Amino acid sequence: MRQRTLADGTTVSALCLGAMWFGTRTDEATAFAILDRFVEAGGSVIDTADNYAFWTENGAGGESEAVLGRWLADRGARDQVVISSKVGAQPTVPGTSWRESGEGLSAGAIRSAVEGSLRRLGTDRIDVYWAHVEDRTVPIEETVDAFASLVEQGTVGVVGASNYALWKVERARATARGQGRPGYTCLQLRHSYLRPRLDVTAPDDHVFGNVDAETLDYVRSEPDMSLWAYSPLLSGAYARPDRPLLPAYDHPGTPARLAALREVADKIGATVNQVVLAWLMGGDPPVIPVVGVSSVEQLDEALAAADLELDEELRRHLDIAGDLDG
C-alpha cells in the first residue's frame, strides 16, 4: 500500500480507515474483523473522535474510541497503527447536538477531552489530534497553546484542523509559527470526486467544509501540510441507488463527471468507488481518504484502490469532465 509522511516524520498508509460507527451501527465483532483485515493488508492509520457516535440511537459518544481501545489491547497492536482522534464536538448535555452544547476548544475542554480519549483508547499517546469543528467563542491563541502543549509534552504527535475555514487555519498556523511552537499540519475536510455547489447548505446538523481550488493551492504551497478527506464516497451514493446524492451535487456538472467516472471504471476493470479513491490518493496534492466501511467485503473493495494508478490520460479525462471548457 502507498504511504504518506506526516510533518513529524510519521509514516501512514495512503488510505485511512474511518471508525465512526464502531460500537454503534457496527458491532464489536465486525469492527474487530475490519480492523484485523485493514492491518493485515498494510493499512496503518485509523480515524476516530471522542463524540462518535453520540447521535445514533444507542450512542452517547466515546463508543468508537472504546471499541478501538479494546481491539488495540486484545491484539497488542498499538505499535502497528497510527491513531487519529478529535476534540470539540462532543455534547456536554445529553440529548442535545454539538451545536447546542459541544465541548468546544477551550484549553480546559481540550485537556479534559484528551484525557478521556487516552483512557478509552488505552494508550498514552494520540498520533494525530484534531480540532473537530471551529470554536469561534475561544481565542485562537488559547486553542493553539493547548494543542501545542500536548505536542510538546509528547501526548500528541501532530495536530490538525477539521471543518475549518481556510483563513482560520492559516491564522492559527501563523500564531503557532510566531511563537515557535507546533501548529496545525493536517487538514480534514469533506472532499470527493464530484464537486458540490457552495451555495447549498447541508441538510443535517453538521459543518461540511468542502475542498475547493483554493484549498488545493494552499496545501500545495505548504510542504508540511497533509490533506485528509472524509466522506470520500459520499455515503455510498456513487454505487447505491438507495443513497441519493446530497442537494449540493444537483447541478449541470454532475452528470458529466459521473459519466466520466463510469467510463474510466469500465476501461480499467475497477469499481466506481475504487476510481474515486485512486483519483484522490494520486492527485496533486495527494489526499488521504478516510473511508468508513461496515463489512470486510466493503473494506476489501477500498483496499484494492490503494495501489490503483490512473495514468495521465485517464486522470485528465476525469479532471476536465463537467468543466465549461472541457
XYZ file of C-alpha atoms in Angstrom:
326
model
C 0.000 0.000 0.000
C 1.185 3.515 -0.794
C 2.495 5.554 2.128
C 2.382 9.183 3.197
C 4.650 11.020 5.628
C 3.257 13.448 8.209
C 5.021 16.565 9.441
C 6.723 14.794 12.349
C 8.064 12.037 10.102
C 5.354 9.512 10.967
C 4.562 7.237 8.033
C 0.909 6.374 7.415
C -0.904 4.313 4.816
C -2.343 6.342 1.942
C -5.791 5.035 2.879
C -7.225 5.786 6.322
C -9.839 3.578 7.988
C -12.724 5.580 9.441
C -14.025 4.089 12.686
C -17.038 6.369 13.203
C -19.644 3.616 13.514
C -17.656 1.169 15.626
C -19.602 0.352 18.766
C -22.902 1.764 17.492
C -24.028 0.811 13.976
C -21.110 -1.618 13.602
C -20.944 -4.239 16.342
C -17.692 -5.042 18.089
C -17.070 -8.399 16.424
C -17.460 -6.863 12.954
C -15.280 -3.900 13.928
C -12.529 -6.266 15.120
C -12.700 -8.195 11.829
C -12.455 -4.968 9.817
C -9.505 -3.735 11.874
C -7.723 -7.089 11.550
C -8.122 -7.093 7.773
C -7.030 -3.466 7.436
C -3.766 -4.034 9.279
C -3.174 -7.352 7.506
C -3.415 -5.510 4.160
C -0.834 -2.899 5.187
C -3.190 -0.218 6.479
C -1.884 1.743 9.433
C -3.934 4.879 10.149
C -7.325 4.750 11.890
C -9.543 7.799 12.395
C -11.999 8.245 15.249
C -13.291 11.029 17.564
C -14.424 11.476 21.139
C -18.015 12.138 20.009
C -18.520 9.082 17.740
C -21.348 8.382 17.541
C -23.477 10.325 20.025
C -26.303 10.959 17.532
C -27.176 7.305 16.965
C -29.996 5.611 18.847
C -27.639 3.709 21.157
C -24.794 6.236 21.183
C -23.581 8.762 23.711
C -20.119 9.460 22.295
C -16.918 7.579 23.036
C -18.134 4.225 21.705
C -15.786 4.220 18.719
C -12.685 5.026 20.776
C -13.651 2.381 23.344
C -14.009 -0.382 20.735
C -10.742 0.642 19.130
C -9.060 0.616 22.528
C -10.297 -2.902 23.259
C -9.031 -4.092 19.872
C -5.623 -2.497 20.470
C -5.350 -4.249 23.825
C -6.611 -7.607 22.583
C -4.302 -7.672 19.562
C -1.338 -5.911 21.163
C -1.415 -3.694 18.090
C -0.666 -0.201 19.398
C 2.760 -0.039 17.746
C 1.317 -1.217 14.416
C -1.126 1.629 13.906
C -1.374 5.407 13.858
C -4.322 6.694 15.895
C -6.176 9.817 14.758
C -8.824 11.300 17.051
C -10.671 14.577 17.554
C -11.938 17.014 20.161
C -14.524 19.781 20.118
C -17.874 18.325 19.067
C -18.929 16.100 21.945
C -22.133 17.458 23.529
C -21.874 18.206 27.213
C -25.627 17.931 27.782
C -27.277 14.582 26.945
C -29.929 14.782 24.258
C -28.536 17.945 22.662
C -26.491 18.476 19.499
C -22.867 19.544 19.304
C -24.077 22.942 18.124
C -26.081 23.398 21.322
C -23.633 22.133 23.932
C -20.440 20.993 22.223
C -17.377 20.852 24.455
C -15.574 23.373 22.233
C -11.879 24.180 22.018
C -11.006 25.979 25.229
C -7.803 24.900 26.959
C -9.801 23.168 29.685
C -12.031 21.333 27.204
C -9.040 20.086 25.219
C -7.206 18.867 28.323
C -10.286 17.072 29.624
C -11.116 15.534 26.243
C -7.642 14.190 25.551
C -7.571 12.519 28.963
C -10.869 10.800 28.184
C -9.715 9.726 24.724
C -6.438 8.312 26.064
C -8.348 6.355 28.698
C -10.825 4.874 26.208
C -8.083 4.069 23.702
C -5.883 2.538 26.395
C -2.796 4.451 25.262
C -0.575 7.299 26.423
C -0.319 8.955 23.005
C -2.578 10.063 20.160
C -0.612 10.317 16.942
C -2.867 12.818 15.146
C -5.184 15.016 17.229
C -7.754 17.225 15.546
C -9.828 20.264 16.347
C -13.075 18.667 15.157
C -15.007 21.850 14.365
C -14.292 25.541 14.691
C -14.990 27.252 18.013
C -15.079 30.988 17.450
C -16.013 31.658 21.071
C -12.450 30.870 22.147
C -9.430 32.996 21.201
C -7.234 31.331 18.593
C -4.228 31.840 20.864
C -5.801 29.724 23.610
C -6.591 26.813 21.316
C -3.169 26.986 19.651
C -1.442 26.968 23.029
C -3.449 23.987 24.273
C -2.684 21.867 21.209
C 0.984 22.918 21.119
C 1.379 21.975 24.773
C 0.082 18.460 24.057
C 2.671 18.036 21.294
C 5.460 19.428 23.444
C 4.523 17.049 26.280
C 4.598 14.057 23.908
C 0.911 13.311 24.446
C 0.167 14.084 20.801
C 2.270 13.643 17.656
C 0.823 16.225 15.254
C -2.316 18.362 15.309
C -4.857 19.140 12.641
C -7.960 21.170 11.860
C -11.201 19.640 10.620
C -14.201 21.595 9.315
C -12.284 24.859 9.488
C -12.380 27.901 7.232
C -9.059 28.181 5.423
C -8.353 31.653 6.771
C -8.803 30.343 10.310
C -6.336 27.523 9.660
C -3.733 29.954 8.382
C -4.276 32.373 11.261
C -3.786 29.553 13.750
C -0.675 28.347 11.923
C 0.735 31.878 11.850
C 0.111 32.220 15.583
C 1.997 28.981 16.255
C 4.851 29.966 13.922
C 5.174 33.314 15.629
C 5.655 31.538 18.940
C 7.971 28.894 17.511
C 5.547 26.187 18.571
C 3.799 23.244 16.881
C 0.722 24.152 14.843
C -1.785 22.504 12.561
C -0.128 20.345 9.901
C -3.161 18.266 8.893
C -6.377 19.485 7.299
C -9.507 17.315 7.156
C -12.481 18.393 5.065
C -15.327 16.876 3.106
C -13.946 16.014 -0.330
C -14.753 13.697 -3.196
C -14.608 13.499 -6.992
C -17.957 15.216 -7.531
C -17.909 18.953 -6.961
C -20.510 20.469 -4.650
C -22.260 23.769 -5.101
C -21.079 26.138 -2.407
C -24.414 27.962 -2.146
C -26.355 24.962 -0.808
C -26.495 24.348 2.944
C -26.041 20.808 4.172
C -29.417 19.296 5.175
C -28.234 17.969 8.521
C -26.627 19.233 11.697
C -23.010 19.300 10.607
C -20.332 21.612 9.280
C -19.362 20.492 5.807
C -16.117 22.195 4.985
C -15.601 21.474 1.305
C -12.328 21.366 -0.596
C -12.099 23.821 -3.484
C -9.330 25.009 -5.823
C -8.069 27.485 -3.217
C -7.769 24.697 -0.633
C -5.704 22.591 -3.019
C -3.446 25.534 -3.855
C -2.951 26.237 -0.178
C -1.959 22.658 0.641
C 0.432 22.574 -2.333
C 2.112 25.709 -1.038
C 2.602 24.347 2.484
C 5.162 21.478 2.421
C 4.322 20.341 5.955
C 0.547 20.135 5.383
C -1.358 16.927 4.593
C -4.925 16.908 3.266
C -7.405 14.290 4.513
C -10.875 13.741 3.019
C -13.868 12.499 4.950
C -16.964 11.117 3.172
C -14.903 10.485 0.009
C -17.510 8.019 -1.306
C -20.468 10.261 -0.399
C -22.022 7.695 1.936
C -22.428 5.156 -0.843
C -24.089 7.489 -3.358
C -21.710 6.569 -6.199
C -22.712 2.910 -6.190
C -26.045 2.551 -4.375
C -29.371 3.720 -5.858
C -30.860 3.880 -2.346
C -28.291 6.506 -1.342
C -29.173 9.686 -3.270
C -26.689 12.491 -3.704
C -26.974 15.486 -1.421
C -28.668 18.554 -2.942
C -25.293 20.287 -3.199
C -24.384 17.909 -6.048
C -27.531 18.643 -8.061
C -26.088 20.841 -10.814
C -25.208 20.543 -14.534
C -21.617 19.415 -13.962
C -22.519 16.266 -12.027
C -23.864 14.040 -14.883
C -20.724 14.614 -16.956
C -18.441 13.713 -14.070
C -20.463 10.617 -13.221
C -20.286 9.534 -16.863
C -16.506 10.023 -16.925
C -16.197 8.044 -13.722
C -18.120 5.109 -15.174
C -16.107 5.232 -18.406
C -12.792 5.051 -16.558
C -14.043 2.302 -14.251
C -15.164 0.197 -17.229
C -11.910 0.811 -19.091
C -9.633 -0.377 -16.284
C -11.942 -3.022 -14.791
C -12.408 -1.262 -11.462
C -15.436 -0.161 -9.485
C -16.561 3.443 -9.447
C -15.658 3.682 -5.759
C -12.142 2.448 -6.470
C -11.639 5.053 -9.188
C -12.774 7.834 -6.822
C -10.294 6.710 -4.158
C -7.453 6.314 -6.672
C -8.195 9.777 -8.072
C -7.918 11.277 -4.589
C -4.800 9.391 -3.493
C -2.920 10.039 -6.735
C -3.765 13.710 -7.109
C -1.772 16.889 -6.642
C -1.709 17.308 -3.747
C -2.250 13.673 -2.744
C -5.241 13.212 -0.469
C -5.644 10.708 2.371
C -9.226 9.400 2.084
C -10.917 8.470 5.362
C -13.081 5.508 4.364
C -15.767 4.102 6.618
C -16.990 0.555 5.972
C -19.485 -1.756 7.651
C -18.068 -5.084 6.459
C -14.808 -6.745 5.490
C -16.155 -7.048 1.934
C -16.574 -3.281 1.659
C -13.091 -2.811 3.083
C -11.593 -5.170 0.502
C -13.080 -3.057 -2.286
C -11.465 0.055 -0.833
C -8.149 -1.690 -0.241
C -7.971 -2.682 -3.900
C -7.885 1.031 -4.733
C -4.847 1.688 -2.535
C -2.371 0.700 -5.246
C -4.519 1.573 -8.265
C -2.727 4.049 -10.517
C -4.542 6.277 -13.022
C -2.385 7.231 -15.987
C -2.156 10.819 -17.192
C -4.776 10.386 -19.893
C -7.366 8.855 -17.565
C -6.737 11.439 -14.887
C -7.126 14.303 -17.344
C -10.373 12.781 -18.611
C -11.673 12.744 -15.045
C -10.314 16.190 -14.199
C -11.939 18.086 -17.070
C -15.320 16.318 -17.056
C -18.054 18.801 -16.297
C -15.870 21.839 -16.990
C -17.430 24.503 -19.189
C -14.381 24.398 -21.429
C -13.908 20.610 -21.111
